[in-house]
Amino acid sequence: MLKRQKVKELLDSKTAQEKVLLKGWVRTRRDAKDFSFVEINDGSCLKNIQVIANNNLNNYEDVKKLTTGSSVAVEGALVESKGGSQKYEVVAESVFVYDYADEDFPLQKKKHTDEYLRTIAHLRPRTNKYGAAFRVRSTLSYAIHKFFQERGFRYVHTPIITGSDAEGAGEMFRVTTLDMENPPKVAGKVDYKQDFFGKEAHLTVSGQLNGEMYAMGLGDIYTFGPTFRAENSNTTRHAAEFWMIEPEMAFADIFDDMDCAEDMVKFITKYVMDNCAEDIELFAKFVDPTLMETLNTIVNNDFARITYSEAIEIMKKSDFKFEYAPEYGIDMQTEHERFLAEVHFKKPVIVRDYPKEIKAFYMKLNADGKTVAAMDVLVPRIGELIGGSQREEHYDVLVQKIKDMGMKVEDYDWYLDSRRYGSVPHAGFGLGFERMMMLITGITNIRDVIPFPRTPNSISF
RNA sequence: UCCGACUUAGCUCAGCGGUAGAGCAAUCGGCUGUUAACCGAUUGGUCGUUGGUUCGAUCCCAACAGUCGGAGCCA
């Protein structure tokens, strides 16, 4: 029996072939006098393959009814094309129609807006742009695993349901099996002792605290999984469900952390450029004309490295008109981050040593007593791509920081154990996977780099 | 959550105080090794919802809803 070949294999074929079998979806059909051109795409690559269906086919009438979106199997000869736009085409000996797409198939042979395609997110992978985006998403995921695995990092699956209200990284989604209409109550309050886990449970906002524990056993680890934030944020850069990569390295300081982050961003960018060249080309052509320049800048240059106070000084000295004046002690605004990466350095920048007041409790207090060993990687257009830090490894300092920030020490009992039993310096960071996707494709809305995005008031599909 | 813009045919949009138009799509026909093919015809809309102003509202006003953009939160 004839083995099916993907469109990519056929177009990459070294020679013409007498007999091939291909399967896919019709992108467009053009009728000529005695035959039809049918363009088939199967998702294996951006390009379609052109099929010549002559009117001597016994079901030629069926071929002439093929609409955009219909599914077919074609047997025939792979021959060099007489037309100019493609190397090969397939002259059909038989065309089997799996299914006709109804005439109200919403994808037309024209450009659709991203807003419209979002309303048909279940069908948009059949378009050129979204096909390319999600091929890139797959390759980018692989590149991340490849980067860490090749460097001896272990992949840790941290829990998605969590009982700790730990990190304070944002509002959390509650997980419960209680009857919401009529929950059990004690003294007027919901009695979570009767809930599934016997206490309150939520979807994770970060795997970091769990990841740190595994770094204390396995050495270097990384997590790569879904993360959830119940924040009511309506921006092009936030989703309620997104994927995060969180490496954690034992015996590492903030400089090791920055090196790792920079190496990783460069590696995965290069990997996608090399392995999704055709798809990236589409984005450079139709989505962001400056994309190639941006990607080359990332791959070919050292990232700028400055401290938070230096960043504030740079911004104060510039005559750039900020909506919010940069001031030491306040967290950087989106416009500040973008100024540094886009306007001042024109390449990725790593800012470190932030005032302790504006950063999380687990970050290591620097010798000055005022700043913490935190670092953010800022990139053009996106702003913050990565946030990381060296962790506070001293038990007493960490306990004091927990108290200072008004949190309960007993909630962090298990976490504090790591500082009691063989504590070591360690560091890690979090990379928002979708933000990396946006950086690498030039797509400006996070909703367009997630197959089925979840944002406030939006959970169709 | 705050600020702003938008909401007219399946899609992208134009329009105007006197109840609507184009391109594309779809359907039918024609022509052609075409390639977002081309040419012709046809079909297709209670102009987001509710209220108000007016002789009369798709158009002006208000509220609400939805979408988009910016901000905050962050990844």
Coordinates of C-alpha atoms (C1' of nucleotides) in Angstrom, one line a residue:
Chain A
M1 CA 0.0 0.0 0.0
L2 CA 1.1 3.5 -0.8
K3 CA 2.5 5.4 2.2
R4 CA 1.1 8.8 2.8
Q5 CA 3.6 11.6 2.5
K6 CA 3.3 15.0 4.2
V7 CA 3.2 18.1 2.0
K8 CA 6.5 19.1 3.5
E9 CA 8.2 15.9 2.4
L10 CA 6.7 16.2 -1.1
L11 CA 7.9 19.8 -1.6
D12 CA 11.3 18.8 -0.2
S13 CA 11.6 15.8 -2.5
K14 CA 14.9 15.5 -4.3
T15 CA 13.2 14.1 -7.4
A16 CA 9.9 13.7 -9.1
Q17 CA 8.0 10.6 -8.0
E18 CA 5.7 8.4 -10.1
K19 CA 3.2 7.6 -7.4
V20 CA 2.5 9.5 -4.2
L21 CA -0.3 9.7 -1.7
L22 CA -1.2 13.0 0.1
K23 CA -3.9 14.0 2.5
G24 CA -5.0 17.4 3.6
W25 CA -7.4 20.3 3.5
V26 CA -8.3 22.3 0.5
R27 CA -7.1 25.9 0.7
T28 CA -8.4 27.1 -2.7
R29 CA -9.6 25.7 -6.0
R30 CA -9.2 27.4 -9.4
D31 CA -10.9 25.9 -12.4
A32 CA -9.2 25.8 -15.8
K33 CA -10.8 24.7 -19.1
D34 CA -10.2 21.0 -18.8
F35 CA -8.9 20.7 -15.2
S36 CA -8.8 22.3 -11.8
F37 CA -6.0 23.5 -9.6
V38 CA -6.6 22.4 -6.0
E39 CA -4.2 23.7 -3.3
I40 CA -3.8 21.3 -0.4
N41 CA -2.4 22.1 3.0
D42 CA -1.8 19.5 5.7
G43 CA -0.2 21.6 8.4
S44 CA 3.3 20.0 8.0
C45 CA 4.6 23.3 6.6
L46 CA 3.4 26.8 5.6
K47 CA 3.3 26.0 1.9
N48 CA 0.4 24.3 0.1
I49 CA 1.0 21.8 -2.7
Q50 CA -0.8 22.3 -6.0
V51 CA -2.8 19.4 -7.3
I52 CA -3.8 19.2 -11.0
A53 CA -7.2 17.4 -11.2
N54 CA -8.0 16.7 -14.9
N55 CA -11.5 16.3 -16.1
N56 CA -10.9 12.7 -17.0
L57 CA -11.1 11.8 -13.3
N58 CA -14.1 9.6 -12.8
N59 CA -15.4 11.9 -10.0
Y60 CA -14.3 15.2 -11.6
E61 CA -17.8 16.6 -10.8
D62 CA -17.0 16.0 -7.1
V63 CA -13.6 17.8 -7.5
K64 CA -15.4 20.8 -9.0
K65 CA -17.5 21.0 -5.9
L66 CA -14.5 21.2 -3.5
T67 CA -14.7 24.2 -1.3
T68 CA -12.1 25.9 0.9
G69 CA -11.8 23.7 4.1
S70 CA -12.8 20.4 2.5
S71 CA -10.7 17.4 3.3
V72 CA -9.2 15.1 0.6
A73 CA -6.8 12.3 -0.2
V74 CA -5.0 12.5 -3.5
E75 CA -3.0 9.8 -5.3
G76 CA -1.0 10.8 -8.3
A77 CA 2.4 11.7 -9.7
L78 CA 4.8 14.3 -8.2
V79 CA 6.0 16.2 -11.2
E80 CA 7.9 19.4 -11.8
S81 CA 5.5 22.2 -12.1
K82 CA 4.9 24.2 -15.3
G83 CA 3.8 27.1 -13.2
G84 CA 6.4 29.5 -11.8
S85 CA 5.4 29.6 -8.1
Q86 CA 6.3 26.1 -7.1
K87 CA 8.9 23.5 -7.8
Y88 CA 6.5 20.5 -7.7
E89 CA 2.9 19.7 -8.2
V90 CA 0.8 16.6 -8.1
V91 CA -1.1 15.3 -11.1
A92 CA -4.0 13.5 -9.6
E93 CA -4.9 10.0 -10.6
S94 CA -7.6 9.8 -8.0
V95 CA -9.1 12.3 -5.6
F96 CA -11.0 11.0 -2.6
V97 CA -13.2 13.5 -0.7
Y98 CA -13.4 12.8 3.0
D99 CA -15.7 15.7 3.7
Y100 CA -16.9 18.8 2.0
A101 CA -16.8 22.0 4.1
D102 CA -20.2 23.6 4.3
E103 CA -20.6 26.8 2.3
D104 CA -20.6 28.8 5.5
F105 CA -17.0 27.8 6.4
P106 CA -15.9 31.0 8.0
L107 CA -12.3 31.1 6.7
Q108 CA -12.2 32.8 3.3
K109 CA -9.4 33.1 0.8
K110 CA -8.4 36.5 2.1
K111 CA -6.8 38.1 5.1
H112 CA -8.9 38.1 8.3
T113 CA -8.4 40.3 11.3
D114 CA -6.9 38.7 14.4
E115 CA -10.0 39.9 16.3
Y116 CA -12.3 37.9 14.0
L117 CA -10.1 34.8 14.1
R118 CA -10.2 34.9 17.9
T119 CA -14.0 34.4 17.7
I120 CA -13.2 31.2 15.7
A121 CA -10.2 30.1 17.6
H122 CA -11.1 26.5 16.9
L123 CA -10.6 27.0 13.2
R124 CA -7.7 29.5 13.1
P125 CA -5.0 26.8 13.1
R126 CA -6.1 26.3 9.5
T127 CA -4.8 29.7 8.5
N128 CA -1.3 30.5 7.4
K129 CA -0.5 32.8 10.2
Y130 CA -1.8 30.7 13.0
G131 CA -0.5 27.5 11.5
A132 CA 2.9 29.2 11.6
A133 CA 2.4 30.5 15.1
F134 CA 1.6 27.1 16.6
R135 CA 4.3 25.3 14.7
V136 CA 6.7 27.8 16.3
R137 CA 5.1 27.3 19.7
S138 CA 5.8 23.6 19.4
T139 CA 9.4 24.1 18.3
L140 CA 10.0 26.7 21.0
S141 CA 8.8 24.3 23.7
Y142 CA 11.2 21.7 22.3
A143 CA 14.0 24.2 22.3
I144 CA 13.4 25.0 26.0
H145 CA 13.6 21.3 27.0
K146 CA 16.7 20.9 24.7
F147 CA 18.5 23.8 26.3
F148 CA 18.0 22.6 29.8
Q149 CA 18.4 18.9 29.2
E150 CA 21.6 19.4 27.4
R151 CA 22.9 21.3 30.4
G152 CA 22.0 18.6 32.9
F153 CA 18.9 20.3 34.3
R154 CA 16.1 17.9 35.5
Y155 CA 12.5 18.6 34.5
V156 CA 10.3 18.7 37.6
H157 CA 6.5 18.5 37.5
T158 CA 5.4 20.9 40.3
P159 CA 1.8 20.7 41.4
I160 CA -1.0 22.5 39.6
I161 CA -3.3 22.4 42.6
T162 CA -1.7 24.0 45.6
G163 CA -2.7 24.3 49.2
S164 CA -0.3 27.1 50.0
D165 CA -1.4 30.7 49.4
A166 CA 2.3 31.2 49.3
E167 CA 4.0 33.5 46.9
G168 CA 1.5 36.3 46.7
A169 CA 2.2 36.5 43.0
G170 CA -1.4 37.4 42.3
E171 CA -5.0 36.5 42.8
M172 CA -5.6 32.8 42.7
F173 CA -8.4 30.6 41.3
R174 CA -10.1 28.5 44.0
V175 CA -10.4 24.7 43.5
T176 CA -13.3 23.2 45.4
T177 CA -15.8 20.4 45.2
L178 CA -18.1 22.0 47.7
D179 CA -21.7 22.8 46.6
M180 CA -21.4 26.5 45.7
E181 CA -25.1 26.9 46.1
N182 CA -25.1 25.7 49.6
P183 CA -21.6 25.3 51.1
P184 CA -21.2 23.9 54.6
K185 CA -20.6 26.6 57.2
V186 CA -19.1 27.0 60.6
A187 CA -19.7 30.2 62.5
G188 CA -21.0 31.9 59.4
K189 CA -18.0 31.1 57.3
V190 CA -17.5 28.4 54.7
D191 CA -16.1 25.3 56.3
Y192 CA -13.2 24.2 54.1
K193 CA -12.5 21.3 56.4
Q194 CA -15.3 19.6 54.5
D195 CA -13.8 20.4 51.2
F196 CA -11.9 17.8 49.0
F197 CA -8.5 18.5 50.5
G198 CA -9.7 19.4 54.0
K199 CA -8.5 22.9 53.5
E200 CA -8.6 25.7 50.9
A201 CA -7.0 24.8 47.6
H202 CA -6.1 26.9 44.6
L203 CA -4.5 26.7 41.1
T204 CA -0.8 27.4 41.2
V205 CA 0.5 30.9 40.5
S206 CA 4.1 29.6 40.4
G207 CA 6.0 26.4 40.9
Q208 CA 9.1 28.2 42.2
L209 CA 8.9 27.3 45.9
N210 CA 8.4 23.7 45.0
G211 CA 11.1 23.9 42.4
E212 CA 13.6 25.2 45.0
M213 CA 13.0 22.1 47.1
Y214 CA 13.9 19.9 44.1
A215 CA 17.0 22.0 43.3
M216 CA 18.1 21.1 46.8
G217 CA 18.0 17.4 45.9
L218 CA 18.6 17.2 42.1
G219 CA 20.9 20.2 41.7
D220 CA 19.7 22.1 38.6
I221 CA 16.0 21.7 37.8
Y222 CA 13.4 23.4 35.7
T223 CA 9.7 23.5 35.6
F224 CA 7.6 24.1 32.4
G225 CA 3.9 24.0 32.9
P226 CA 0.7 25.9 33.1
T227 CA 0.2 28.7 35.6
F228 CA -2.9 30.6 36.6
R229 CA -3.7 34.1 37.7
A230 CA -7.2 35.3 38.6
E231 CA -6.2 38.9 38.1
N232 CA -8.7 41.0 36.2
S233 CA -6.1 42.2 33.8
N234 CA -7.1 43.2 30.3
T235 CA -4.0 43.7 28.4
T236 CA -2.2 42.3 25.3
R237 CA 0.3 40.7 27.6
H238 CA -1.7 38.9 30.3
A239 CA -3.8 35.7 30.3
A240 CA -5.5 33.9 33.1
E241 CA -3.8 30.6 32.0
F242 CA -0.3 30.7 30.7
W243 CA 2.8 28.6 30.7
M244 CA 5.9 29.4 32.6
I245 CA 9.4 28.1 32.7
E246 CA 11.1 28.2 36.1
P247 CA 14.7 27.0 36.3
E248 CA 16.3 26.8 39.7
M249 CA 20.0 26.2 40.3
A250 CA 21.7 25.0 43.4
F251 CA 25.1 26.7 44.3
A252 CA 24.4 29.6 42.0
D253 CA 24.3 33.3 42.5
I254 CA 22.6 36.2 40.7
F255 CA 25.4 36.3 38.1
D256 CA 25.0 32.6 37.3
D257 CA 21.3 33.3 37.1
M258 CA 21.8 36.2 34.5
D259 CA 24.2 34.1 32.5
C260 CA 21.7 31.2 32.3
A261 CA 18.8 33.5 31.4
E262 CA 20.8 35.2 28.6
D263 CA 22.1 31.9 27.2
M264 CA 18.7 30.4 27.3
V265 CA 17.0 33.3 25.4
K266 CA 19.7 33.2 22.8
F267 CA 19.6 29.5 22.4
I268 CA 15.9 29.1 22.0
T269 CA 15.7 32.1 19.7
K270 CA 18.4 30.7 17.4
Y271 CA 16.9 27.3 17.5
V272 CA 13.5 28.6 16.3
M273 CA 15.2 30.7 13.6
D274 CA 17.0 27.7 12.3
N275 CA 14.2 25.2 12.5
C276 CA 11.1 27.4 11.6
A277 CA 12.8 29.6 9.1
E278 CA 9.8 29.6 6.7
D279 CA 7.3 30.5 9.5
I280 CA 9.5 33.2 10.9
E281 CA 9.8 34.6 7.4
L282 CA 6.0 34.9 7.3
F283 CA 6.0 36.9 10.5
A284 CA 8.8 39.1 9.3
K285 CA 6.9 39.8 6.1
F286 CA 3.3 40.2 7.4
V287 CA 3.4 40.8 11.1
D288 CA 6.5 42.7 12.1
P289 CA 8.8 44.1 9.5
T290 CA 11.5 44.7 12.1
L291 CA 11.4 41.1 13.4
M292 CA 14.6 39.8 11.8
E293 CA 16.5 42.7 13.1
T294 CA 15.1 42.1 16.6
L295 CA 16.0 38.4 16.5
N296 CA 19.4 39.0 15.1
T297 CA 20.1 41.6 17.8
I298 CA 19.1 39.0 20.5
V299 CA 21.3 36.3 19.1
N300 CA 24.4 38.3 18.1
N301 CA 24.8 40.8 21.0
D302 CA 25.5 40.6 24.7
F303 CA 22.6 41.8 26.7
A304 CA 23.2 45.1 28.5
R305 CA 23.6 44.7 32.3
I306 CA 22.9 47.5 34.7
T307 CA 21.7 47.9 38.3
Y308 CA 18.3 49.4 39.2
S309 CA 19.9 52.6 40.4
E310 CA 21.9 52.9 37.2
A311 CA 18.6 52.4 35.3
I312 CA 16.9 55.2 37.2
E313 CA 19.9 57.5 36.6
I314 CA 19.9 56.8 32.9
M315 CA 16.2 57.6 32.7
K316 CA 16.5 60.8 34.8
K317 CA 19.3 62.0 32.6
S318 CA 17.5 61.4 29.3
D319 CA 15.2 64.0 27.9
F320 CA 12.6 61.4 27.1
K321 CA 9.1 62.4 28.2
F322 CA 7.8 59.8 30.7
E323 CA 4.3 59.8 31.7
Y324 CA 5.5 58.8 35.2
A325 CA 8.8 60.3 36.2
P326 CA 11.3 57.6 37.1
E327 CA 12.1 57.8 40.8
Y328 CA 14.3 55.6 43.0
G329 CA 12.2 53.3 45.1
I330 CA 9.2 52.8 42.8
D331 CA 8.9 49.8 40.6
M332 CA 9.5 50.4 37.0
Q333 CA 6.6 51.2 34.8
T334 CA 6.0 49.5 31.5
E335 CA 7.1 52.7 29.7
H336 CA 10.4 52.6 31.7
E337 CA 11.1 49.0 30.8
R338 CA 10.4 49.7 27.2
F339 CA 12.5 52.9 27.2
L340 CA 15.5 51.0 28.4
A341 CA 15.3 48.1 25.9
E342 CA 13.8 49.9 22.9
V343 CA 15.2 53.5 23.1
H344 CA 18.3 53.5 25.2
F345 CA 20.1 50.2 24.7
K346 CA 18.1 49.0 21.6
K347 CA 18.7 45.4 22.8
P348 CA 17.7 43.2 25.7
V349 CA 18.8 44.7 29.1
I350 CA 19.2 42.9 32.4
V351 CA 18.4 45.1 35.4
R352 CA 19.5 43.9 38.8
D353 CA 19.6 44.9 42.5
Y354 CA 16.2 46.3 43.1
P355 CA 15.1 48.0 46.3
K356 CA 13.9 45.2 48.7
E357 CA 10.6 46.9 49.3
I358 CA 9.3 46.3 45.8
K359 CA 10.4 42.7 45.5
A360 CA 9.3 39.3 46.9
F361 CA 10.2 38.0 50.3
Y362 CA 12.4 35.1 49.1
M363 CA 14.9 37.3 47.3
K364 CA 18.4 37.5 48.8
L365 CA 19.2 40.7 50.7
N366 CA 22.3 42.3 49.3
A367 CA 25.2 43.4 51.5
D368 CA 24.0 47.0 51.4
G369 CA 20.9 45.9 53.4
K370 CA 18.7 48.0 51.0
T371 CA 18.6 46.0 47.8
V372 CA 17.9 42.4 46.8
A373 CA 19.7 40.2 44.3
A374 CA 16.8 40.3 41.8
M375 CA 17.1 40.6 38.1
D376 CA 14.7 41.3 35.3
V377 CA 15.4 40.7 31.6
L378 CA 13.7 43.5 29.6
V379 CA 13.2 43.2 25.9
P380 CA 12.0 45.6 23.2
R381 CA 8.2 45.7 22.7
I382 CA 7.4 43.2 25.5
G383 CA 9.0 44.8 28.5
E384 CA 9.6 42.2 31.2
L385 CA 10.4 38.8 29.7
I386 CA 12.1 37.2 32.7
G387 CA 12.0 37.9 36.4
G388 CA 14.5 36.1 38.6
S389 CA 16.6 36.3 41.7
Q390 CA 19.2 34.7 44.0
R391 CA 17.2 33.3 46.8
E392 CA 17.7 34.2 50.5
E393 CA 19.4 31.1 51.9
H394 CA 19.8 32.3 55.5
Y395 CA 17.0 31.0 57.8
D396 CA 17.0 34.0 60.1
V397 CA 17.0 36.6 57.4
L398 CA 14.3 34.8 55.5
V399 CA 12.1 34.5 58.6
Q400 CA 12.5 38.2 59.4
K401 CA 11.6 39.1 55.8
I402 CA 8.4 37.0 56.0
K403 CA 7.5 38.8 59.2
D404 CA 8.4 42.2 57.8
M405 CA 6.0 41.7 54.8
G406 CA 3.2 40.8 57.2
M407 CA 3.0 37.1 56.2
K408 CA 2.6 34.1 58.5
V409 CA 5.8 32.2 59.2
E410 CA 3.9 29.0 59.9
D411 CA 2.6 29.0 56.3
Y412 CA 6.1 28.6 55.0
D413 CA 7.2 25.8 57.4
W414 CA 8.0 23.3 54.7
Y415 CA 9.7 25.9 52.6
L416 CA 11.9 27.1 55.5
D417 CA 13.1 23.5 56.1
S418 CA 15.3 24.0 53.1
R419 CA 17.1 26.7 55.0
R420 CA 17.4 24.5 58.1
Y421 CA 18.9 21.4 56.6
G422 CA 21.9 22.1 54.4
S423 CA 20.9 25.4 53.0
V424 CA 23.0 26.6 50.0
P425 CA 23.1 29.6 47.8
H426 CA 20.7 29.1 44.9
A427 CA 19.1 31.2 42.2
G428 CA 16.4 30.9 39.5
F429 CA 14.0 32.8 37.3
G430 CA 10.7 32.7 35.6
L431 CA 10.1 33.0 31.9
G432 CA 6.7 33.7 30.6
F433 CA 6.4 31.3 27.7
E434 CA 3.8 33.3 25.8
R435 CA 5.9 36.5 26.1
M436 CA 8.8 34.6 24.5
M437 CA 6.4 33.6 21.8
M438 CA 5.4 37.2 21.2
L439 CA 9.0 38.2 21.1
I440 CA 10.0 35.6 18.6
T441 CA 6.9 35.9 16.3
G442 CA 6.3 39.7 16.5
I443 CA 2.7 38.9 17.4
T444 CA 1.5 41.7 19.7
N445 CA -1.4 40.0 21.5
I446 CA -1.0 37.1 24.0
R447 CA -4.4 35.8 22.9
D448 CA -2.9 35.0 19.5
V449 CA 0.0 32.9 20.7
I450 CA -2.2 30.6 22.9
P451 CA -4.3 27.9 21.1
F452 CA -7.4 28.6 23.3
P453 CA -6.7 31.7 25.4
R454 CA -8.3 32.2 28.7
T455 CA -8.8 35.9 29.7
P456 CA -11.4 37.7 31.9
N457 CA -14.9 37.0 30.5
S458 CA -13.5 34.7 27.9
I459 CA -13.5 30.9 28.1
S460 CA -15.2 29.7 24.9
F461 CA -13.9 26.6 23.1
Chain B
rU1 C1' -10.4 47.7 37.9
rC2 C1' -9.5 52.8 35.5
rC3 C1' -9.2 55.8 30.8
rG4 C1' -10.3 56.1 25.5
rA5 C1' -12.1 54.3 20.8
rC6 C1' -15.4 51.3 18.3
rU7 C1' -20.1 48.1 17.3
rU8 C1' -23.8 48.8 9.8
rA9 C1' -24.4 42.1 4.9
rG10 C1' -20.7 35.8 6.4
rC11 C1' -15.8 39.0 6.4
rU12 C1' -13.4 44.2 5.8
rC13 C1' -15.4 48.8 5.8
rA14 C1' -18.1 53.5 3.7
rG15 C1' -22.4 56.4 4.7
rC16 C1' -26.3 59.8 6.4
rG17 C1' -31.7 63.6 10.8
rG18 C1' -36.1 61.4 5.7
rU19 C1' -35.6 53.6 7.5
rA20 C1' -28.9 51.7 3.5
rG21 C1' -23.9 51.1 -0.1
rA22 C1' -18.9 49.0 -1.9
rG23 C1' -15.1 45.2 -2.1
rC24 C1' -14.4 40.2 -0.8
rA25 C1' -17.1 35.5 0.4
rA26 C1' -21.2 32.4 -1.1
rU27 C1' -24.5 30.6 -5.3
rC28 C1' -25.1 30.4 -10.8
rG29 C1' -22.8 31.2 -15.7
rG30 C1' -18.4 32.4 -18.7
rC31 C1' -12.9 32.5 -19.8
rU32 C1' -8.3 30.9 -18.8
rG33 C1' -1.5 26.5 -16.7
rU34 C1' -3.9 29.2 -12.7
rU35 C1' -1.6 30.6 -8.0
rA36 C1' -5.4 35.9 -2.6
rA37 C1' -6.8 34.0 -10.8
rC38 C1' -10.1 37.0 -13.9
rC39 C1' -15.2 38.7 -16.1
rG40 C1' -20.7 38.9 -15.5
rA41 C1' -25.2 37.9 -12.7
rU42 C1' -27.7 36.6 -8.2
rU43 C1' -28.4 36.1 -3.1
rG44 C1' -27.6 38.5 1.4
rG45 C1' -28.9 43.8 6.5
rU46 C1' -35.3 44.4 12.1
rC47 C1' -27.5 49.5 11.1
rG48 C1' -25.2 45.9 19.3
rU49 C1' -29.5 46.3 23.3
rU50 C1' -32.9 49.4 26.0
rG51 C1' -34.7 54.1 26.8
rG52 C1' -34.9 59.5 25.5
rU53 C1' -34.9 64.1 22.0
rU54 C1' -37.6 64.7 17.2
rC55 C1' -43.1 65.1 12.8
rG56 C1' -39.3 61.3 11.7
rA57 C1' -33.3 58.1 14.5
rU58 C1' -28.8 53.6 11.7
rC59 C1' -27.3 58.9 12.4
rC60 C1' -28.2 63.3 18.2
rC61 C1' -28.3 62.1 23.8
rA62 C1' -28.1 58.4 28.1
rA63 C1' -27.5 53.7 30.2
rC64 C1' -26.1 48.8 29.5
rA65 C1' -23.5 44.9 26.8
rG66 C1' -19.5 43.3 23.8
rU67 C1' -14.8 44.1 21.2
rC68 C1' -10.2 46.6 20.8
rG69 C1' -6.3 49.8 22.6
rG70 C1' -3.6 52.1 26.7
rA71 C1' -2.7 51.9 32.2
rG72 C1' -2.3 49.1 36.8
rC73 C1' -1.1 44.0 38.5
rC74 C1' 2.6 40.8 36.7
rA75 C1' 5.1 36.5 33.4

